[in-house]
Coordinates of C-alpha atoms in Angstrom, one line a residue:
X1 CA 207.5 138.2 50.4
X2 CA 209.5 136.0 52.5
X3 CA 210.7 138.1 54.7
X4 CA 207.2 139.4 55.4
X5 CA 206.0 135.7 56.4
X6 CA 209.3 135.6 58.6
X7 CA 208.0 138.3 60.6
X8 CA 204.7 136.7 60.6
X9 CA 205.8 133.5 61.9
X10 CA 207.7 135.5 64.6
X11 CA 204.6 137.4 65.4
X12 CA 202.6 134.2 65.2
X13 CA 204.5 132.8 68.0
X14 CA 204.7 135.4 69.8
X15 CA 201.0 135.3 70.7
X16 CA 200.3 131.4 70.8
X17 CA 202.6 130.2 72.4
X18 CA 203.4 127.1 69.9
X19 CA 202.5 126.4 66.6
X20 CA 202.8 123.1 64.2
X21 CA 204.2 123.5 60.8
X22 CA 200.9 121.8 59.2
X23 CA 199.3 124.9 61.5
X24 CA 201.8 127.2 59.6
X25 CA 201.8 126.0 56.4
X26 CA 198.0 126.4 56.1
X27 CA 197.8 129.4 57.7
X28 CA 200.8 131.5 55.2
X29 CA 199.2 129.3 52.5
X30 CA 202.9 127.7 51.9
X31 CA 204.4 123.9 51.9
X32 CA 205.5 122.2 55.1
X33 CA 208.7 121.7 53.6
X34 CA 208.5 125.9 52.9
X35 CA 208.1 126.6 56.6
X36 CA 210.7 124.2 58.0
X37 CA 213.0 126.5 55.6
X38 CA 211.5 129.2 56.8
X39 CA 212.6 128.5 60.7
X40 CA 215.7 127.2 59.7
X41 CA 216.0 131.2 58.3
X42 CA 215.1 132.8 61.2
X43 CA 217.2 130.6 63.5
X44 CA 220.0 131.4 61.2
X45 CA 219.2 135.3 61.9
X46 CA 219.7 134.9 65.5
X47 CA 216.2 134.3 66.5
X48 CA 215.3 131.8 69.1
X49 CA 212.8 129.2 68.0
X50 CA 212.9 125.7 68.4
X51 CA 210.9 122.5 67.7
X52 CA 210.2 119.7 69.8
X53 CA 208.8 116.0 67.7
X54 CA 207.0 113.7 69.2
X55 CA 202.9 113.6 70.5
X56 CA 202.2 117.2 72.3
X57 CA 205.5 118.5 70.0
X58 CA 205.6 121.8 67.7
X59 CA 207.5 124.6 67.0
X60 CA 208.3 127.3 70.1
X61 CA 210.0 130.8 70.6
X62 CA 212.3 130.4 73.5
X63 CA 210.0 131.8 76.6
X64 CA 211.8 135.6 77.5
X65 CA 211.9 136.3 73.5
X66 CA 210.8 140.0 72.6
X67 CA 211.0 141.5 69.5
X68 CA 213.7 144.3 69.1
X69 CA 212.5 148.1 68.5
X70 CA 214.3 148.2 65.5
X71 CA 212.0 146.0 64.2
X72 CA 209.1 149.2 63.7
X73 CA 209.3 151.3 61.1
X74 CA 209.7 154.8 61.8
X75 CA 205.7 155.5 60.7
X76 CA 204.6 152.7 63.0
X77 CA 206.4 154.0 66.3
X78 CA 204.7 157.2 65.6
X79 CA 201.6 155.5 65.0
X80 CA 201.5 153.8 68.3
X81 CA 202.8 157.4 69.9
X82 CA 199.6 158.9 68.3
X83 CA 197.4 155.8 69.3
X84 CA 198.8 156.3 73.1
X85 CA 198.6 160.0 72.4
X86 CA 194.7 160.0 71.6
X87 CA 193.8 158.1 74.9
X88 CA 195.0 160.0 76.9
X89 CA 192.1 161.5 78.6
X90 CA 190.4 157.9 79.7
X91 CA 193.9 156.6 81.2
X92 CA 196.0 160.3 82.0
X93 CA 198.9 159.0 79.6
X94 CA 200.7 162.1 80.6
X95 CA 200.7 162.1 83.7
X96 CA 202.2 158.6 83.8
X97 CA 205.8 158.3 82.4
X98 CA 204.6 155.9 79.5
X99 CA 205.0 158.3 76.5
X100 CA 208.2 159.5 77.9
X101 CA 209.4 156.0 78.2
X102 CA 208.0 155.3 74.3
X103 CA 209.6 158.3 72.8
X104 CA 212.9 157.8 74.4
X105 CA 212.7 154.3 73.4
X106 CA 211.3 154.7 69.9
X107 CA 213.9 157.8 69.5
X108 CA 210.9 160.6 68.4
X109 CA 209.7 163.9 69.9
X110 CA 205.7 163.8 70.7
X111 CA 203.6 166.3 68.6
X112 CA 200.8 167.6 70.7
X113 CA 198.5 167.7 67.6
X114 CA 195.8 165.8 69.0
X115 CA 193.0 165.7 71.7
X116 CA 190.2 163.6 72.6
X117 CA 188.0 165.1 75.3
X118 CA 184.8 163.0 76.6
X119 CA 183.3 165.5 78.6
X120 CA 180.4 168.0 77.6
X121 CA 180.7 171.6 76.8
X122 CA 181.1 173.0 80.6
X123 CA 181.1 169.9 81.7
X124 CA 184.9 169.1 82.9
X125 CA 184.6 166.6 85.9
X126 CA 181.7 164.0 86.2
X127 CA 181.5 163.1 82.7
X128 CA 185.8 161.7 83.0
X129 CA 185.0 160.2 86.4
X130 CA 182.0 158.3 84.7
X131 CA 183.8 157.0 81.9
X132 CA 186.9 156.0 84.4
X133 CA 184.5 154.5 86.5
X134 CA 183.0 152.1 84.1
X135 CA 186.2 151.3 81.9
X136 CA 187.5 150.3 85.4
X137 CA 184.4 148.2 86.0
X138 CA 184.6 146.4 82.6
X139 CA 188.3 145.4 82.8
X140 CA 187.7 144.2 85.8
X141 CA 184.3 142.1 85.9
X142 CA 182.6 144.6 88.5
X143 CA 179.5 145.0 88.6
X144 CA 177.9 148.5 88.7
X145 CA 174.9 150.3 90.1
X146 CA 173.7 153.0 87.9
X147 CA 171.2 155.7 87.8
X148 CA 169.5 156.1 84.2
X149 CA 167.1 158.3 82.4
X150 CA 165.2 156.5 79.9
X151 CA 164.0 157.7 76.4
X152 CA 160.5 159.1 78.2
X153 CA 162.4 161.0 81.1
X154 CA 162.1 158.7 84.0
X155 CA 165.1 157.9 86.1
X156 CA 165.5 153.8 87.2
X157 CA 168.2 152.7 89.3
X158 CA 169.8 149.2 87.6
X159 CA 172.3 147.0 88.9
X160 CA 174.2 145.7 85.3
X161 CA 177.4 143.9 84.6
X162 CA 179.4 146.0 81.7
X163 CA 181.4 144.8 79.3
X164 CA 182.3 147.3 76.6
X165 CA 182.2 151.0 76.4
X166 CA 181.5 151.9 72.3
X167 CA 181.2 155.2 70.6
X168 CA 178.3 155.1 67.9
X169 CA 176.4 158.5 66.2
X170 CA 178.3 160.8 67.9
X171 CA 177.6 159.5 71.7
X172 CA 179.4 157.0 73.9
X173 CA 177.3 153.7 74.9
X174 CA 177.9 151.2 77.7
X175 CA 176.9 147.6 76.9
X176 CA 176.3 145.8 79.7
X177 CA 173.9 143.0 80.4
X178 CA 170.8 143.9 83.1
X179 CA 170.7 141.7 86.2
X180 CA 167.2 143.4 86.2
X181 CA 165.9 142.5 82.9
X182 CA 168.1 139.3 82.3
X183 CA 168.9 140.3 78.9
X184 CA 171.4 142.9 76.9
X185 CA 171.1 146.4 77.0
X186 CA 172.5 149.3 75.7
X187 CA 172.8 152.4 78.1
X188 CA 173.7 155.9 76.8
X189 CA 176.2 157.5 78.9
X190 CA 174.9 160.8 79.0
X191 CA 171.8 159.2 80.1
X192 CA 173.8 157.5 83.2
X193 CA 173.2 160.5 86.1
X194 CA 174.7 158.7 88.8
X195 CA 177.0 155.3 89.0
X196 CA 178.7 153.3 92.0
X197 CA 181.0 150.5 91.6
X198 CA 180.2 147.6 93.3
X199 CA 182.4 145.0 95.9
X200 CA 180.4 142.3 94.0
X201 CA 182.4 140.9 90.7
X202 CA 180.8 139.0 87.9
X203 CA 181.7 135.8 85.7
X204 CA 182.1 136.7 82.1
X205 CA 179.1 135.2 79.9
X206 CA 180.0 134.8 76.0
X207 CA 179.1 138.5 74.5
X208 CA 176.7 138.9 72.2
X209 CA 176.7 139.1 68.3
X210 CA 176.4 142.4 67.0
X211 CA 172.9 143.2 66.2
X212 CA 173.5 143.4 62.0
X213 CA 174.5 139.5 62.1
X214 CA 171.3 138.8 64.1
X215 CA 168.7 139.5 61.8
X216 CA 167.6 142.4 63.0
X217 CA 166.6 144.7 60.5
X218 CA 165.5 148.5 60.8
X219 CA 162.9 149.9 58.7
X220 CA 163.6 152.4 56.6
X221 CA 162.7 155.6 57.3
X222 CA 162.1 158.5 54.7
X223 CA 162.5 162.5 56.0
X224 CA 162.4 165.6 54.0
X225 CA 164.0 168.7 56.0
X226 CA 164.4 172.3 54.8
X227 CA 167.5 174.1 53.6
X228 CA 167.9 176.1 56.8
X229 CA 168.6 172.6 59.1
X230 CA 171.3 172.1 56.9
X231 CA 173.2 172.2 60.1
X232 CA 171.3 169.1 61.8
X233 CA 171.2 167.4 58.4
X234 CA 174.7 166.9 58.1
X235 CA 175.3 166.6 62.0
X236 CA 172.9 163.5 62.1
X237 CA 173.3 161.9 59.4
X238 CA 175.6 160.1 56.9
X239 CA 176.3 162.0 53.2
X240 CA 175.4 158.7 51.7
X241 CA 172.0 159.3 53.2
X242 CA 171.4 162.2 52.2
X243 CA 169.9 164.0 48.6
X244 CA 170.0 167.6 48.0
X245 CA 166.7 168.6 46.3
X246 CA 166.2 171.5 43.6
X247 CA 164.6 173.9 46.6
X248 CA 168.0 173.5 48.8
X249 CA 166.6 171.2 50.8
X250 CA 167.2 167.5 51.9
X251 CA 165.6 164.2 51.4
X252 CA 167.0 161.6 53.9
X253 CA 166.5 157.6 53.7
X254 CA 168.1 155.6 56.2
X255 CA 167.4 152.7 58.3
X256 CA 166.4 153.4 61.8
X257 CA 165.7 151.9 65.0
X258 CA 161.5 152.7 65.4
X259 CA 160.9 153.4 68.6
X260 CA 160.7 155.9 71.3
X261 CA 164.0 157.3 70.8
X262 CA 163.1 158.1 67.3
X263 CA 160.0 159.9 68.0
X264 CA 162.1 161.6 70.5
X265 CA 164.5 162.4 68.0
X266 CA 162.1 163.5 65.4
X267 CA 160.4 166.0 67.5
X268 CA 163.6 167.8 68.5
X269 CA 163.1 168.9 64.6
X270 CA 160.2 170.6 65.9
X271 CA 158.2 171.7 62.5
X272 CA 161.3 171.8 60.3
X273 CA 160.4 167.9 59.2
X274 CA 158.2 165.9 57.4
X275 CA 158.2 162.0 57.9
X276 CA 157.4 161.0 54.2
X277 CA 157.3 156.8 55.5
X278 CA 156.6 154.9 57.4
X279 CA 153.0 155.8 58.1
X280 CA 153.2 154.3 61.6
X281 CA 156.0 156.3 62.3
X282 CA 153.8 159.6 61.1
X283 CA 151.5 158.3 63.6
X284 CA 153.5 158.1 66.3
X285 CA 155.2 161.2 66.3
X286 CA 151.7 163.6 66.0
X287 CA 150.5 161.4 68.7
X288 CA 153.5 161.7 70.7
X289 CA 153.2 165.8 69.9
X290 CA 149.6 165.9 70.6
X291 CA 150.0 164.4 74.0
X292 CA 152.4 167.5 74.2
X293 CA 150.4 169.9 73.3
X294 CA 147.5 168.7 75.7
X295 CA 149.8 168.5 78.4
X296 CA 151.3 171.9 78.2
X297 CA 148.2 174.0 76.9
X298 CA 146.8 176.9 78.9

């Protein structure tokens, strides 16, 4: 155990800077007098920290300190090779000489077990230029012009400042906040058909809390889908959602945004499901479907 909190401290330092022993001993849930024992320890095993007393006074790691290799485990150098290894396609890893450097220093071979590939089926160029494009844009506070299709088809051009690319459901978002709108936004990137970075930087604003710690609440929805969408079932949806029934189909609950991406969503099931609740979601999907059907009759 006390070795653990050795390495703790040591790590502790490492990334503030300085640190009191009161700061310490809360934080490792120990005794003052525990933690001045535990840096007269390290300082015994060669490692280079140092306190100062006095008003402004604490306890420092000398300044060009770094943490030998020896000190990862075998499982955690491969961990970070693997790590390294999956992002490859957002920052060409392999093409740089960082994973050579990393296995040379961490003394392993690379397995080539693992790919993560952003793009679309036939879809090999745009679609890693895009996500480049933007994870450039967010590291460096640029803003960006983009081209987007919205839930009903129609294509705006937006000028929004991005600050985080997420992957949620099976699809990668960009939240950024729209100079347009003034407020948040999330913007699917398959949606984005055209992007251009901007000479025009932005000043960080505090980020958002995630939407669950809000308040916001989605309703729960209730779908019943035959056994032969087995196939969508299971590609949409959680297995915690889902209940097999006696006829080999599947009753779904789950909480859902209700809007038009959902009745946009629903229809791509075509006949193969019934919205058991909420009735104003039943409503809005056969009016959404009627408008379809007037639209495209002969």
């Amino acid at each position: 155990m006390q070795e653990s909190r050795l390495f703790k401290i040591v790590y502790y330092l490492l990334e503030k800077g300085q640190a009191t022993a009161p700061e310490l001993a809360e934080k490792f849930e120990v005794s003052v007098r525990t933690i001045y024992r535990d840096i007269d320890a390290l300082s015994g095993a060669g490692i280079p920290v140092y306190t100062e007393t006095g008003r402004g006074g604490g306890i420092y790691l000398m300044k060009d300190f770094v943490l030998d290799k020896a000190v990862l485990s075998a499982e955690e150098k491969q961990e970070i090779l693997t790590a390294l290894q999956s992002l490859h396609t957002t920052q060409n890893i392999h093409d740089s000489q960082t994973m050579q450097k990393l296995c040379a220093l961490f003394r392993l071979g690379l397995q080539d077990w693992l790919e993560v590939d952003f793009s679309r089926w036939g879809n090999d160029g745009f679609d890693h230029e895009k996500f480049e494009g933007l994870k450039s844009a967010v590291l460096h506070n640029q803003a960006v012009k983009i081209h987007y299709a919205d839930s009903y088809g129609q294509t705006r051009e937006r000028i929004v400042h991005p600050y985080k690319l997420s992957y949620k459901a099976n699809a990668w978002y960009l939240n950024a906040f729209c100079t347009d709108k003034q407020d948040w936004r999330f913007f699917k990137l398959n949606r984005i058909l055209a992007l251009e970075i901007l000479n025009e930087s932005f000043s960080p604003r505090p980020f958002p809390k995630p939407a669950a710690t809000c308040g916001q609440e989605y309703p729960l929805v209730t779908l019943r889908f035959p056994r032969e969408m087995a196939y969508r079932v299971y590609d949409e949806f959680d297995d915690t959602q889902i209940r097999r029934q006696a006829d080999g189909g599947f009753l779904v609950s789950a909480r859902m945004p209700n809007d038009a991406w959902l009745t946009g969503f629903l229809l791509s099931f075509g006949t193969q499901v019934d919205i058991l609740s909420p009735a104003s979601l039943q409503a809005a999907v056969a009016e959404q479907a009627r408008q379809i059907y007037e639209k495209n009759r002969t």
